[in-house]
CSV table of C-alpha atoms and ligand atoms in Angstrom, one decimal:
chain,number,residue,atom,x,y,z
A,1,UNK,CA,0.1,0.1,-0.1
A,2,UNK,CA,1.2,3.4,-1.2
A,3,UNK,CA,1.4,6.0,2.3
A,4,UNK,CA,1.7,9.6,1.3
A,5,UNK,CA,2.5,13.3,3.0
A,6,UNK,CA,0.2,16.0,1.3
A,7,UNK,CA,1.6,19.3,1.3
A,8,UNK,CA,-0.3,22.3,0.4
A,9,UNK,CA,1.1,25.9,-0.8
A,10,UNK,CA,-1.4,28.3,0.8
A,11,UNK,CA,-1.0,31.7,-1.6
A,12,UNK,CA,-3.0,34.9,-1.5
A,13,UNK,CA,-5.0,33.8,-4.2
A,14,UNK,CA,-5.8,30.3,-2.2
A,15,UNK,CA,-9.5,30.4,-1.0
A,16,UNK,CA,-10.4,27.8,1.2
A,17,UNK,CA,-7.1,26.0,1.4
A,18,UNK,CA,-8.2,23.8,4.2
A,19,UNK,CA,-11.0,22.4,2.8
A,20,UNK,CA,-8.8,21.6,-0.6
A,21,UNK,CA,-6.3,19.7,1.8
A,22,UNK,CA,-9.3,18.3,3.3
A,23,UNK,CA,-10.2,16.9,-0.3
A,24,UNK,CA,-7.3,15.9,-1.3
A,25,UNK,CA,-7.2,13.7,1.3
A,26,UNK,CA,-9.9,12.4,0.2
A,27,UNK,CA,-9.1,11.7,-2.9
A,28,UNK,CA,-6.3,9.4,-2.0
A,29,UNK,CA,-8.3,7.9,0.1
A,30,UNK,CA,-10.4,7.0,-2.7
A,31,UNK,CA,-6.8,5.9,-4.7
A,32,UNK,CA,-6.3,3.3,-1.5
A,33,UNK,CA,-3.2,5.6,0.0
A,34,UNK,CA,-2.8,5.5,3.3
A,35,UNK,CA,-2.0,10.0,4.2
A,36,UNK,CA,0.3,9.9,6.9
A,37,UNK,CA,0.8,13.6,7.0
A,38,UNK,CA,-0.1,17.1,5.6
A,39,UNK,CA,2.5,19.8,6.0
A,40,UNK,CA,2.0,23.1,4.4
A,41,UNK,CA,3.5,26.3,3.4
A,42,UNK,CA,2.2,30.4,3.0
A,43,UNK,CA,3.9,31.7,0.2
A,44,UNK,CA,3.3,34.6,-2.7
A,45,UNK,CA,3.2,32.1,-5.0
A,46,UNK,CA,5.0,28.7,-6.0
A,47,UNK,CA,8.7,29.0,-6.6
A,48,UNK,CA,9.9,28.2,-9.3
A,49,UNK,CA,12.8,25.1,-8.6
A,50,UNK,CA,10.3,23.0,-6.1
A,51,UNK,CA,6.7,25.0,-5.3
A,52,UNK,CA,7.6,25.7,-1.7
A,53,UNK,CA,10.6,26.7,-0.6
A,54,UNK,CA,13.8,25.1,0.0
A,55,UNK,CA,13.7,24.9,4.3
A,56,UNK,CA,10.3,23.1,3.2
A,57,UNK,CA,11.1,20.5,1.0
A,58,UNK,CA,14.4,19.5,3.8
A,59,UNK,CA,10.9,19.4,6.1
A,60,UNK,CA,9.0,17.5,3.8
A,61,UNK,CA,11.9,14.9,3.3
A,62,UNK,CA,12.8,14.8,7.0
A,63,UNK,CA,8.5,13.9,7.5
A,64,UNK,CA,9.2,10.6,4.3
A,65,UNK,CA,12.6,9.1,6.8
A,66,UNK,CA,10.3,10.3,10.4
A,67,UNK,CA,6.9,8.6,9.2
A,68,UNK,CA,8.4,5.8,6.4
A,69,UNK,CA,6.2,7.6,3.4
A,70,UNK,CA,6.9,6.0,-0.2
A,71,UNK,CA,4.3,8.9,-1.7
A,72,UNK,CA,4.5,12.8,-1.6
A,73,UNK,CA,1.4,14.8,-3.1
A,74,UNK,CA,1.3,18.0,-3.8
A,75,UNK,CA,-2.6,19.7,-4.3
A,76,UNK,CA,-1.8,21.5,-7.4
A,77,UNK,CA,-0.8,20.8,-10.4
A,78,UNK,CA,2.9,20.7,-10.7
A,79,UNK,CA,4.9,21.5,-14.3
A,80,UNK,CA,7.1,18.8,-15.4
A,81,UNK,CA,10.7,20.6,-14.1
A,82,UNK,CA,8.3,20.7,-10.7
A,83,UNK,CA,8.1,16.7,-10.7
A,84,UNK,CA,11.8,16.7,-11.8
A,85,UNK,CA,13.0,18.3,-9.0
A,86,UNK,CA,11.1,17.3,-6.6
A,87,UNK,CA,11.7,13.3,-7.1
A,88,UNK,CA,15.7,14.4,-7.3
A,89,UNK,CA,15.5,16.2,-3.9
A,90,UNK,CA,12.7,13.9,-2.6
A,91,UNK,CA,14.0,10.7,-4.1
A,92,UNK,CA,10.6,9.5,-3.9
A,93,UNK,CA,7.8,9.4,-5.3
A,94,UNK,CA,5.9,13.0,-6.3
A,95,UNK,CA,2.1,12.9,-7.9
A,96,UNK,CA,-1.0,16.3,-7.4
A,97,UNK,CA,-4.1,16.5,-7.7
A,98,UNK,CA,-4.4,15.7,-11.4
A,99,UNK,CA,-2.7,12.2,-11.5
A,100,UNK,CA,-5.7,11.5,-8.7
A,101,UNK,CA,-8.2,12.1,-9.8
A,102,UNK,CA,-6.5,10.8,-13.6
A,103,UNK,CA,-6.5,7.7,-11.3
A,104,UNK,CA,-10.1,7.8,-9.4
A,105,UNK,CA,-11.6,8.4,-12.7
A,106,UNK,CA,-9.8,5.6,-14.6
A,107,UNK,CA,-10.6,3.2,-11.9
A,108,UNK,CA,-15.0,4.6,-12.3
A,109,UNK,CA,-14.7,3.6,-15.9
A,110,UNK,CA,-17.0,1.1,-17.0
A,111,UNK,CA,-18.0,2.0,-20.3
A,112,UNK,CA,-15.5,2.3,-23.4
A,113,UNK,CA,-16.4,5.8,-24.0
A,114,UNK,CA,-15.7,6.7,-20.6
A,115,UNK,CA,-12.4,4.2,-20.8
A,116,UNK,CA,-11.3,5.6,-23.9
A,117,UNK,CA,-11.7,9.2,-22.5
A,118,UNK,CA,-10.2,9.4,-19.4
A,119,UNK,CA,-6.6,6.8,-20.9
A,120,UNK,CA,-6.4,10.3,-23.4
A,121,UNK,CA,-7.0,12.5,-20.5
A,122,UNK,CA,-3.7,10.4,-19.3
A,123,UNK,CA,-1.9,10.5,-22.0
A,124,UNK,CA,-1.9,14.6,-23.0
A,125,UNK,CA,-1.1,14.7,-18.9
A,126,UNK,CA,2.3,12.6,-19.8
A,127,UNK,CA,2.8,13.9,-22.9
A,128,UNK,CA,4.7,17.0,-21.2
A,129,UNK,CA,5.6,15.2,-18.3
A,130,UNK,CA,7.7,12.5,-20.2
A,131,UNK,CA,9.8,15.4,-21.8
A,132,UNK,CA,10.9,17.6,-18.6
A,133,UNK,CA,11.6,13.8,-16.9
A,134,UNK,CA,13.9,12.8,-19.6
A,135,UNK,CA,15.2,16.1,-20.5
A,136,UNK,CA,17.9,16.2,-17.7
A,137,UNK,CA,19.0,12.5,-18.6
A,138,UNK,CA,20.2,13.4,-22.5
A,139,UNK,CA,21.6,16.7,-21.5
A,140,UNK,CA,23.5,14.7,-18.6
A,141,UNK,CA,24.2,12.1,-21.8
A,142,UNK,CA,24.9,14.9,-24.7
A,143,UNK,CA,27.8,15.7,-26.8
A,144,UNK,CA,28.2,18.1,-29.8
A,145,UNK,CA,25.7,15.6,-32.1
A,146,UNK,CA,25.6,12.6,-30.2
A,147,UNK,CA,22.3,10.7,-28.8
A,148,UNK,CA,22.4,9.3,-25.6
A,149,UNK,CA,20.2,6.8,-24.8
A,150,UNK,CA,18.0,9.0,-22.5
A,151,UNK,CA,17.0,11.4,-25.9
A,152,UNK,CA,16.0,8.3,-27.7
A,153,UNK,CA,13.5,5.9,-24.7
A,154,UNK,CA,12.3,9.7,-25.1
A,155,UNK,CA,11.7,9.9,-28.0
A,156,UNK,CA,10.2,6.7,-27.9
A,157,UNK,CA,8.0,7.5,-25.1
A,158,UNK,CA,6.8,10.4,-26.5
A,159,UNK,CA,5.9,8.8,-29.8
A,160,UNK,CA,4.1,5.5,-28.4
A,161,UNK,CA,2.2,8.6,-26.3
A,162,UNK,CA,1.0,10.4,-29.4
A,163,UNK,CA,-0.1,7.7,-31.3
A,164,UNK,CA,-1.8,6.4,-28.4
A,165,UNK,CA,-3.7,9.8,-28.5
A,166,UNK,CA,-4.4,9.5,-31.5
A,167,UNK,CA,-6.0,6.5,-31.8
A,168,UNK,CA,-8.6,7.6,-28.8
A,169,UNK,CA,-9.1,10.4,-30.3
A,170,UNK,CA,-10.1,8.4,-33.6
A,171,UNK,CA,-12.0,5.3,-31.4
A,172,UNK,CA,-14.3,8.3,-29.9
A,173,UNK,CA,-15.4,10.6,-32.4
A,174,UNK,CA,-16.7,7.2,-34.0
A,175,UNK,CA,-19.3,7.2,-30.8
A,176,UNK,CA,-19.6,11.2,-30.2
A,177,UNK,CA,-21.3,11.0,-33.9
A,178,UNK,CA,-23.8,7.7,-32.7
A,179,UNK,CA,-24.5,10.1,-29.2
A,180,UNK,CA,-24.5,13.5,-32.0
A,181,UNK,CA,-27.4,11.6,-33.6
A,182,UNK,CA,-29.7,10.5,-31.3
A,183,UNK,CA,-29.7,14.3,-30.1
A,184,UNK,CA,-30.0,15.3,-33.2
A,185,UNK,CA,-33.6,13.2,-33.3
A,186,UNK,CA,-34.3,14.0,-30.1
A,187,UNK,CA,-34.3,17.5,-31.4
A,188,UNK,CA,-36.6,17.1,-33.7
A,189,UNK,CA,-39.3,14.9,-31.4
A,190,UNK,CA,-38.7,18.3,-29.8
A,191,UNK,CA,-38.1,16.2,-26.6
A,192,UNK,CA,-37.4,18.4,-23.5
A,193,UNK,CA,-33.6,17.0,-21.7
A,194,UNK,CA,-33.0,18.3,-18.6
A,195,UNK,CA,-29.9,17.6,-17.5
A,196,UNK,CA,-28.2,17.1,-13.6
A,197,UNK,CA,-25.2,19.0,-13.1
A,198,UNK,CA,-23.6,19.6,-10.0
A,199,UNK,CA,-20.7,18.6,-7.3
A,200,UNK,CA,-19.2,15.2,-7.0
A,201,UNK,CA,-21.3,13.4,-4.3
A,202,UNK,CA,-23.8,16.0,-4.3
A,203,UNK,CA,-26.9,14.0,-5.1
A,204,UNK,CA,-27.7,13.7,-8.5
A,205,UNK,CA,-27.3,9.9,-9.4
A,206,UNK,CA,-29.7,9.9,-6.2
A,207,UNK,CA,-32.3,13.1,-7.7
A,208,UNK,CA,-32.7,11.1,-10.9
A,209,UNK,CA,-33.7,8.3,-9.4
A,210,UNK,CA,-36.7,10.1,-6.9
A,211,UNK,CA,-38.2,12.0,-9.5
A,212,UNK,CA,-38.0,8.7,-11.4
A,213,UNK,CA,-40.6,7.8,-9.0
A,214,UNK,CA,-43.0,10.8,-10.2
A,215,UNK,CA,-43.2,9.3,-13.6
A,216,UNK,CA,-46.4,6.8,-14.4
A,217,UNK,CA,-44.0,5.5,-16.8
A,218,UNK,CA,-42.2,3.9,-14.1
A,219,UNK,CA,-40.4,1.4,-16.2
A,220,UNK,CA,-37.1,2.9,-16.0
A,221,UNK,CA,-33.5,1.2,-14.4
A,222,UNK,CA,-32.7,3.4,-11.2
A,223,UNK,CA,-29.2,4.4,-11.5
A,224,UNK,CA,-26.1,4.0,-9.4
A,225,UNK,CA,-25.4,6.0,-6.4
A,226,UNK,CA,-23.1,6.3,-3.7
A,227,UNK,CA,-20.8,7.9,-0.8
A,228,UNK,CA,-17.9,8.3,-2.6
A,229,UNK,CA,-16.3,10.3,-4.5
A,230,UNK,CA,-17.2,10.1,-8.8
A,231,UNK,CA,-19.4,7.2,-8.5
A,232,UNK,CA,-20.8,8.6,-12.1
A,233,UNK,CA,-18.4,8.9,-14.2
A,234,UNK,CA,-20.8,7.6,-17.9
A,235,UNK,CA,-24.2,9.6,-18.4
A,236,UNK,CA,-27.4,7.9,-18.0
A,237,UNK,CA,-30.5,9.3,-19.4
A,238,UNK,CA,-34.4,8.4,-18.5
A,239,UNK,CA,-37.3,9.3,-19.5
A,240,UNK,CA,-40.4,10.8,-17.5
A,241,UNK,CA,-44.0,10.8,-18.1
A,242,UNK,CA,-46.0,13.0,-15.9
A,243,UNK,CA,-49.6,12.0,-14.9
A,244,UNK,CA,-50.7,15.7,-16.7
A,245,UNK,CA,-49.0,13.9,-20.2
A,246,UNK,CA,-46.3,16.1,-19.7
A,247,UNK,CA,-42.3,14.3,-21.0
A,248,UNK,CA,-39.5,14.5,-19.8
A,249,UNK,CA,-35.7,13.3,-20.4
A,250,UNK,CA,-33.7,13.5,-17.1
A,251,UNK,CA,-29.4,13.1,-18.0
A,252,UNK,CA,-27.2,12.4,-14.9
A,253,UNK,CA,-24.2,13.6,-15.7
A,254,UNK,CA,-20.3,12.8,-13.8
A,255,UNK,CA,-19.2,15.0,-11.0
A,256,UNK,CA,-17.3,18.4,-10.8
A,257,UNK,CA,-14.6,18.9,-8.1
A,258,UNK,CA,-12.6,22.2,-8.4
A,259,UNK,CA,-8.9,22.0,-9.5
A,260,UNK,CA,-10.9,19.9,-12.1
A,261,UNK,CA,-7.7,18.7,-14.4
A,262,UNK,CA,-8.3,20.6,-17.7
A,263,UNK,CA,-7.5,17.8,-19.5
A,264,UNK,CA,-10.6,15.7,-18.3
A,265,UNK,CA,-12.5,18.3,-19.2
A,266,UNK,CA,-11.1,18.0,-22.7
A,267,UNK,CA,-12.2,14.2,-22.8
A,268,UNK,CA,-14.7,14.2,-21.5
A,269,UNK,CA,-16.4,16.7,-22.9
A,270,UNK,CA,-18.3,14.9,-26.0
A,271,UNK,CA,-20.4,13.4,-22.1
A,272,UNK,CA,-20.7,17.5,-21.0
A,273,UNK,CA,-22.2,18.0,-24.7
A,274,UNK,CA,-25.1,16.2,-22.9
A,275,UNK,CA,-25.4,19.8,-21.1
A,276,UNK,CA,-24.7,22.1,-23.7
A,277,UNK,CA,-27.7,21.6,-25.3
A,278,UNK,CA,-30.2,20.7,-22.8
A,279,UNK,CA,-33.3,22.5,-22.7
A,280,UNK,CA,-33.2,22.7,-18.6
A,281,UNK,CA,-30.0,23.1,-16.2
A,282,UNK,CA,-30.7,21.5,-12.7
A,283,UNK,CA,-27.8,22.4,-11.0
A,284,UNK,CA,-27.4,20.3,-7.6
A,285,UNK,CA,-25.9,21.3,-4.5
A,286,UNK,CA,-25.3,19.8,-1.5
A,287,UNK,CA,-26.9,22.0,1.5
A,288,UNK,CA,-25.0,19.7,4.1
A,289,UNK,CA,-21.6,20.7,3.0
A,290,UNK,CA,-20.3,23.2,4.7
A,291,UNK,CA,-18.8,24.1,2.2
A,292,UNK,CA,-21.1,24.5,-0.6
A,293,UNK,CA,-21.0,28.3,-1.7
A,294,UNK,CA,-17.8,27.4,-2.9
A,295,UNK,CA,-18.6,24.6,-4.8
A,296,UNK,CA,-21.8,26.0,-6.6
A,297,UNK,CA,-18.6,28.5,-7.7
A,298,UNK,CA,-16.5,25.6,-9.2
A,299,UNK,CA,-19.5,24.3,-11.0
A,300,UNK,CA,-20.8,27.6,-12.2
A,301,UNK,CA,-17.9,28.4,-13.7
A,302,UNK,CA,-16.9,24.7,-15.5
A,303,UNK,CA,-20.1,25.5,-16.9
A,304,UNK,CA,-19.0,28.7,-18.4
A,305,UNK,CA,-15.9,27.5,-19.4
A,306,UNK,CA,-17.8,24.6,-21.4
A,307,UNK,CA,-19.6,27.1,-22.9
A,308,UNK,CA,-23.4,26.7,-21.0
A,309,UNK,CA,-25.1,30.6,-21.4
A,310,UNK,CA,-28.9,31.1,-22.0
A,311,UNK,CA,-29.9,27.7,-20.4
A,312,UNK,CA,-32.9,28.3,-17.7
A,313,UNK,CA,-30.5,26.4,-14.4
A,314,UNK,CA,-32.7,26.0,-11.1
A,315,UNK,CA,-30.6,25.7,-8.0
A,316,UNK,CA,-31.4,22.3,-6.5
A,317,UNK,CA,-30.4,22.7,-2.2
A,318,UNK,CA,-30.1,19.4,-1.9
A,319,UNK,CA,-30.3,17.5,1.3
A,320,UNK,CA,-32.7,19.6,3.6
A,321,UNK,CA,-32.7,17.1,5.6
A,322,UNK,CA,-29.7,17.2,7.0
A,323,UNK,CA,-30.1,21.3,8.1
A,324,UNK,CA,-30.8,22.6,10.7
A,325,UNK,CA,-30.1,26.3,9.6
A,326,UNK,CA,-32.0,27.8,6.4
A,327,UNK,CA,-30.5,27.8,3.3
A,328,UNK,CA,-27.9,31.0,2.7
A,329,UNK,CA,-27.9,32.0,-1.0
A,330,UNK,CA,-29.3,34.2,-3.3
A,331,UNK,CA,-29.9,32.3,-6.6
A,332,UNK,CA,-32.5,32.4,-8.3
A,333,UNK,CA,-34.8,30.0,-8.8
A,334,UNK,CA,-33.9,28.0,-6.3
A,335,UNK,CA,-35.6,25.6,-4.1
A,336,UNK,CA,-34.9,23.4,-1.4
A,337,UNK,CA,-34.9,19.5,-1.2
A,338,UNK,CA,-34.4,16.2,-0.1
A,339,UNK,CA,-33.3,13.3,-2.9
A,340,UNK,CA,-33.0,11.2,0.0
A,341,UNK,CA,-36.4,11.3,1.4
A,342,UNK,CA,-38.4,13.4,-1.0
A,343,UNK,CA,-39.0,16.2,1.0
A,344,UNK,CA,-39.1,19.4,-1.3
A,345,UNK,CA,-39.7,16.7,-4.5
A,346,UNK,CA,-42.9,16.8,-5.8
A,347,UNK,CA,-42.5,21.7,-6.1
A,348,UNK,CA,-39.9,20.5,-7.7
A,349,UNK,CA,-41.1,18.5,-10.7
A,350,UNK,CA,-43.9,20.8,-11.0
A,351,UNK,CA,-40.8,23.4,-11.2
A,352,UNK,CA,-39.6,21.0,-13.6
A,353,UNK,CA,-42.9,20.7,-15.7
A,354,UNK,CA,-43.7,25.0,-15.6
A,355,UNK,CA,-39.8,25.1,-17.0
A,356,UNK,CA,-40.0,23.6,-19.9
A,357,UNK,CA,-43.8,23.6,-20.2
A,358,UNK,CA,-44.2,27.0,-19.3
A,359,UNK,CA,-46.8,29.4,-21.5
A,360,UNK,CA,-45.4,31.8,-24.3
A,361,UNK,CA,-46.1,36.2,-23.9
A,362,UNK,CA,-46.6,38.0,-26.3
A,363,UNK,CA,-44.7,40.5,-25.7
A,364,UNK,CA,-43.0,44.1,-27.8
A,365,UNK,CA,-40.3,45.3,-25.7
A,366,UNK,CA,-37.4,47.9,-26.6
A,367,UNK,CA,-33.3,47.1,-26.3
A,368,UNK,CA,-31.5,50.0,-26.0
A,369,UNK,CA,-28.5,50.0,-27.9
A,370,UNK,CA,-26.2,49.8,-25.5
A,371,UNK,CA,-28.5,46.2,-24.8
A,372,UNK,CA,-27.6,44.7,-28.0
A,373,UNK,CA,-25.9,41.3,-27.1
A,374,UNK,CA,-29.8,40.9,-25.0
A,375,UNK,CA,-31.3,40.5,-29.2
A,376,UNK,CA,-29.1,37.9,-30.1
A,377,UNK,CA,-29.7,35.8,-26.6
A,378,UNK,CA,-33.3,36.5,-27.2
A,379,UNK,CA,-33.1,35.6,-31.4
A,380,UNK,CA,-31.5,32.5,-29.8
A,381,UNK,CA,-33.7,31.7,-27.6
A,382,UNK,CA,-37.5,33.0,-28.5
A,383,UNK,CA,-39.2,33.7,-31.6
A,384,UNK,CA,-38.5,36.9,-32.4
A,385,UNK,CA,-42.3,37.6,-35.5
A,386,UNK,CA,-40.6,41.9,-35.6
A,387,UNK,CA,-37.3,43.6,-35.5
A,388,UNK,CA,-37.4,47.7,-35.8
A,389,UNK,CA,-34.1,50.1,-35.9
A,390,UNK,CA,-35.3,53.4,-33.7
A,391,UNK,CA,-34.1,56.4,-32.5
A,392,UNK,CA,-34.8,55.1,-29.1
A,393,UNK,CA,-33.0,51.1,-29.3
A,394,UNK,CA,-33.6,48.5,-31.1
A,395,UNK,CA,-38.4,47.7,-30.8
A,396,UNK,CA,-39.0,43.7,-30.8
A,397,UNK,CA,-42.1,42.4,-31.3
A,398,UNK,CA,-41.6,38.4,-29.7
A,399,UNK,CA,-43.0,35.4,-27.9
A,400,UNK,CA,-41.4,34.6,-25.0
A,401,UNK,CA,-40.6,32.3,-22.2
A,402,UNK,CA,-41.5,32.9,-18.4
A,403,UNK,CA,-38.1,32.5,-18.0
A,404,UNK,CA,-37.4,35.2,-20.9
A,405,UNK,CA,-39.3,37.3,-19.5
A,406,UNK,CA,-38.3,37.5,-16.2
A,407,UNK,CA,-35.5,38.1,-17.0
A,408,UNK,CA,-35.6,40.9,-19.4
A,409,UNK,CA,-39.3,42.5,-17.6
A,410,UNK,CA,-37.8,46.2,-17.2
A,411,UNK,CA,-37.4,45.8,-21.1
A,412,UNK,CA,-41.8,45.2,-22.1
A,413,UNK,CA,-43.9,48.1,-22.4
A,414,UNK,CA,-46.5,45.6,-23.5
A,415,UNK,CA,-46.9,42.4,-22.2
A,416,UNK,CA,-49.3,39.4,-24.5
A,417,UNK,CA,-51.0,41.9,-26.5
A,418,UNK,CA,-53.3,40.7,-29.4
B,1,GTP,N1,-29.3,12.3,4.3
B,1,GTP,C1,-29.0,12.7,2.1
B,1,GTP,N2,-28.1,12.5,2.1
B,1,GTP,C2,-28.5,12.3,0.2
B,1,GTP,C3,-29.4,12.9,-0.5
B,1,GTP,N3,-28.7,12.9,-1.3
B,1,GTP,C4,-27.9,12.2,-1.6
B,1,GTP,N4,-27.1,11.5,-0.6
B,1,GTP,C5,-26.6,10.4,-0.4
B,1,GTP,O1,-25.4,11.9,-1.4
B,1,GTP,C6,-24.9,10.7,-1.3
B,1,GTP,C7,-24.2,10.7,-3.2
B,1,GTP,O2,-25.1,10.3,-3.9
B,1,GTP,P1,-25.5,10.9,-5.2
B,1,GTP,O3,-26.7,10.6,-6.0
B,1,GTP,O4,-24.8,9.3,-5.3
B,1,GTP,O5,-24.2,11.4,-5.8
B,1,GTP,P2,-23.9,12.8,-6.8
B,1,GTP,O6,-24.1,13.1,-6.8
B,1,GTP,O7,-24.1,11.3,-7.9
B,1,GTP,O8,-22.1,11.7,-6.5
B,1,GTP,P3,-21.3,11.5,-8.2
B,1,GTP,O9,-22.0,11.0,-8.9
B,1,GTP,O10,-20.1,11.0,-7.6
B,1,GTP,O11,-20.8,13.1,-8.3
B,1,GTP,C8,-25.4,9.2,-1.1
B,1,GTP,O12,-24.5,8.4,-0.6
B,1,GTP,C9,-26.5,9.5,-1.6
B,1,GTP,O13,-27.3,8.6,-0.9
B,1,GTP,C10,-30.7,13.6,1.3
B,1,GTP,O14,-31.5,14.7,0.0
B,1,GTP,N5,-30.2,13.4,2.4
B,2,MG,MG1,-23.9,10.4,-9.4
């Protein structure tokens, strides 16, 4: 079993440093690593050579000997040269948060698509680091015009990784096409889709299972839910038919975490596209977690990076059975539920139904010219019937859903006109 020392650097940019270190510990445990101790340092930023100061490096080295550790895990993604310098100084394997997350994903991946995506992310993470690892070797060996064995090995390793990444991308492309075709069919059939997004372990899968109970066509399979980081790696879509005959699809997605590795987001893009094309996003928040506010921000940031704009979103504060205080957040629209005991779930399903099937409003509005971007939003998300450019702004006649009516109420001059 691997026995590790965790290392974290607290800089002025660090937010929730303590919680990030606690999360790192959970990530390590999820990889079956025993955590012996945590060493931290406060600095204005990482040092160029060893990420932490040289005095700290000595302290870590001392701890490795005293505690008999065989692994050091840093909370931030280390550069190739940091890893090289640290491994040399500490004479121990050094990894970072990114590798841990990639490792957990690799353990959890079950479908072919998830396995390909994780391996692609791993290849892409390794590529520049192989260069780092061997560049010291090749420098030692390099005489004029000579090719040392290190360098040859480096070239070989890089080529293998590059070929593998290329192969994985090709295989993924085929799967992505199948997924696209499915999505386009749904769009053509005008089926509403609801995507469940949120921090890992917030209760997304439990929520999907609970929503399934509202369906009168209760033949769909339940999805896997468990108290562990990244229980869900593959998206699962289920059909819901309400007693009023309204119908929609709900998709469970992979959870997010702070400092989600960039390569992982890239590799999972095809899976995450399900979110960017949803009719409605339910942002599930574990309100019983003391860090729920920062987790919520992390998820909102990742969604933005994925290119999620102008999709209606409901903030669903989950696990309210564990709360003693009421929720303190100004995010709107919001609802408080327990996916475990069903509290608030009827209201949530009603809200989903209303948001998807809300009637449209025929409105006349005037957009000042400095709010021209809103015109773009409306053109994409509603039906614009007439546009006139006047001296006081853009005069628009449009069909707006409740959501957009609420959002742009201040520009509406005439609602439900005939
Ligand atoms: N007390 C309580 N526990 C809940 C609630 N909803 C979910 N849980 C628990 O939270 C844990 C995680 O639930 P999941 O549904 O697997 O969470 P997830 O968001 O799908 O997690 P990942 O797939 O790992 O990202 C499980 O142990 C659930 O039983 C709730 O409303 N109240
Ligand atoms: Mg899940």
